[in-house]
Amino acid sequence: MKAKTRVRIIFLFLTALAIGFPLLFLTAPPVPRHLGPEGIAVAFVENLTNANFEAARKLVTPESAETIHLFETLVGSQSDELKSRPTHFNVSRSEMNLAQDTLFIEGKLFFSNKHKLIRKIKLVLVNREGRWLVDCHDNNIF
């Protein structure tokens, strides 16, 4: 093989790498933002406030499913309005009770675009079979 041919092959290979790697990073799925029990709390509140009730149900204890259904019924026709007003939840404080595998979380719910405080929220998370779930069966989220 001639030297010019080798140079062209190397140039094509480097060009493919230069184009391929950025495309790979752009098409890769995002790294999950919510990890651990505090992340579960954030995901739960944000799903609930954005009327994504199916996703919120996956993050609660079986006893709390009825509370989510009640909240979904109360919201009813306002779910489109909730989806158009994005929110975010910041954890202010968390306290672990190791004897009962329970985590108490306090946080603040804000409108995303205005950074205006909507309300303070207290959540209880319990560890069930190695998985953290929100326990809201006593309607403590309202």
GROMACS .gro file of C-alpha atoms in nm:
model
  142
    1MET     CA    1   0.000   0.000   0.000
    2LYS     CA    2   0.128   0.342  -0.090
    3ALA     CA    3   0.200   0.608   0.169
    4LYS     CA    4  -0.070   0.837   0.025
    5THR     CA    5  -0.330   0.563   0.062
    6ARG     CA    6  -0.231   0.502   0.426
    7VAL     CA    7  -0.252   0.874   0.501
    8ARG     CA    8  -0.599   0.890   0.344
    9ILE     CA    9  -0.720   0.587   0.544
   10ILE     CA   10  -0.587   0.741   0.868
   11PHE     CA   11  -0.746   1.075   0.780
   12LEU     CA   12  -1.085   0.908   0.710
   13PHE     CA   13  -1.062   0.714   1.035
   14LEU     CA   14  -0.985   1.026   1.240
   15THR     CA   15  -1.265   1.216   1.064
   16ALA     CA   16  -1.511   0.938   1.147
   17LEU     CA   17  -1.401   0.948   1.511
   18ALA     CA   18  -1.429   1.327   1.525
   19ILE     CA   19  -1.787   1.311   1.395
   20GLY     CA   20  -1.891   0.987   1.567
   21PHE     CA   21  -1.803   1.063   1.929
   22PRO     CA   22  -2.004   1.386   1.958
   23LEU     CA   23  -2.301   1.213   1.794
   24LEU     CA   24  -2.269   0.926   2.038
   25PHE     CA   25  -2.284   1.162   2.335
   26LEU     CA   26  -2.578   1.355   2.191
   27THR     CA   27  -2.785   1.041   2.135
   28ALA     CA   28  -2.701   0.867   2.464
   29PRO     CA   29  -2.981   0.861   2.723
   30PRO     CA   30  -2.942   1.115   3.002
   31VAL     CA   31  -2.789   1.006   3.329
   32PRO     CA   32  -3.065   0.970   3.591
   33ARG     CA   33  -3.080   1.280   3.805
   34HIS     CA   34  -3.259   1.119   4.096
   35LEU     CA   35  -3.057   0.860   4.278
   36GLY     CA   36  -3.118   0.734   4.629
   37PRO     CA   37  -3.408   0.806   4.864
   38GLU     CA   38  -3.390   1.183   4.828
   39GLY     CA   39  -3.405   1.140   4.451
   40ILE     CA   40  -3.714   0.924   4.492
   41ALA     CA   41  -3.876   1.204   4.692
   42VAL     CA   42  -3.790   1.461   4.425
   43ALA     CA   43  -3.920   1.238   4.145
   44PHE     CA   44  -4.241   1.165   4.337
   45VAL     CA   45  -4.325   1.530   4.407
   46GLU     CA   46  -4.239   1.644   4.055
   47ASN     CA   47  -4.445   1.363   3.897
   48LEU     CA   48  -4.737   1.438   4.125
   49THR     CA   49  -4.731   1.814   4.062
   50ASN     CA   50  -4.698   1.762   3.687
   51ALA     CA   51  -5.001   1.528   3.681
   52ASN     CA   52  -4.791   1.225   3.592
   53PHE     CA   53  -4.984   0.999   3.828
   54GLU     CA   54  -4.875   0.663   3.683
   55ALA     CA   55  -4.509   0.746   3.745
   56ALA     CA   56  -4.592   0.874   4.095
   57ARG     CA   57  -4.776   0.549   4.177
   58LYS     CA   58  -4.458   0.352   4.106
   59LEU     CA   59  -4.278   0.544   4.381
   60VAL     CA   60  -4.524   0.489   4.668
   61THR     CA   61  -4.605   0.205   4.903
   62PRO     CA   62  -4.904  -0.015   4.814
   63GLU     CA   63  -5.097   0.141   5.102
   64SER     CA   64  -5.045   0.487   4.950
   65ALA     CA   65  -5.190   0.404   4.608
   66GLU     CA   66  -5.537   0.506   4.727
   67THR     CA   67  -5.405   0.850   4.828
   68ILE     CA   68  -5.261   0.900   4.479
   69HIS     CA   69  -5.596   0.799   4.330
   70LEU     CA   70  -5.770   1.051   4.560
   71PHE     CA   71  -5.527   1.325   4.454
   72GLU     CA   72  -5.581   1.235   4.088
   73THR     CA   73  -5.958   1.257   4.137
   74LEU     CA   74  -5.933   1.594   4.313
   75VAL     CA   75  -5.713   1.737   4.038
   76GLY     CA   76  -5.939   1.597   3.766
   77SER     CA   77  -5.970   1.838   3.476
   78GLN     CA   78  -5.685   2.059   3.602
   79SER     CA   79  -5.420   1.807   3.496
   80ASP     CA   80  -5.351   1.991   3.167
   81GLU     CA   81  -5.299   2.315   3.358
   82LEU     CA   82  -5.058   2.139   3.595
   83LYS     CA   83  -4.855   2.000   3.306
   84SER     CA   84  -4.817   2.347   3.156
   85ARG     CA   85  -4.680   2.496   3.481
   86PRO     CA   86  -4.357   2.305   3.554
   87THR     CA   87  -4.235   2.280   3.910
   88HIS     CA   88  -3.926   2.158   4.087
   89PHE     CA   89  -3.875   2.025   4.437
   90ASN     CA   90  -3.565   2.096   4.646
   91VAL     CA   91  -3.484   1.887   4.952
   92SER     CA   92  -3.408   2.114   5.247
   93ARG     CA   93  -3.352   1.855   5.518
   94SER     CA   94  -3.357   1.479   5.558
   95GLU     CA   95  -3.342   1.277   5.877
   96MET     CA   96  -3.294   0.901   5.897
   97ASN     CA   97  -3.450   0.672   6.158
   98LEU     CA   98  -3.230   0.364   6.127
   99ALA     CA   99  -3.430   0.153   6.371
  100GLN     CA  100  -3.738   0.164   6.146
  101ASP     CA  101  -3.574   0.208   5.803
  102THR     CA  102  -3.755   0.540   5.768
  103LEU     CA  103  -3.641   0.868   5.618
  104PHE     CA  104  -3.812   1.200   5.688
  105ILE     CA  105  -3.766   1.459   5.414
  106GLU     CA  106  -3.860   1.825   5.414
  107GLY     CA  107  -3.843   2.029   5.099
  108LYS     CA  108  -3.975   2.325   4.907
  109LEU     CA  109  -4.180   2.318   4.590
  110PHE     CA  110  -4.118   2.600   4.342
  111PHE     CA  111  -4.253   2.706   4.004
  112SER     CA  112  -3.963   2.635   3.769
  113ASN     CA  113  -3.984   2.951   3.564
  114LYS     CA  114  -4.051   3.199   3.846
  115HIS     CA  115  -3.860   3.040   4.137
  116LYS     CA  116  -4.163   3.130   4.346
  117LEU     CA  117  -4.227   2.913   4.650
  118ILE     CA  118  -4.553   2.720   4.623
  119ARG     CA  119  -4.538   2.533   4.951
  120LYS     CA  120  -4.325   2.335   5.192
  121ILE     CA  121  -4.371   1.960   5.180
  122LYS     CA  122  -4.285   1.690   5.434
  123LEU     CA  123  -4.251   1.332   5.314
  124VAL     CA  124  -4.192   0.999   5.481
  125LEU     CA  125  -3.997   0.735   5.291
  126VAL     CA  126  -3.976   0.374   5.402
  127ASN     CA  127  -3.736   0.105   5.294
  128ARG     CA  128  -3.927  -0.196   5.164
  129GLU     CA  129  -3.720  -0.491   5.048
  130GLY     CA  130  -3.421  -0.272   4.972
  131ARG     CA  131  -3.620  -0.010   4.783
  132TRP     CA  132  -3.717   0.336   4.910
  133LEU     CA  133  -4.086   0.424   4.866
  134VAL     CA  134  -4.291   0.727   4.966
  135ASP     CA  135  -4.542   0.652   5.240
  136CYS     CA  136  -4.835   0.894   5.208
  137HIS     CA  137  -5.127   0.674   5.311
  138ASP     CA  138  -5.225   0.919   5.585
  139ASN     CA  139  -5.264   1.205   5.332
  140ASN     CA  140  -4.956   1.385   5.464
  141ILE     CA  141  -4.879   1.530   5.119
  142PHE     CA  142  -5.180   1.764   5.105
   0.00000   0.00000   0.00000
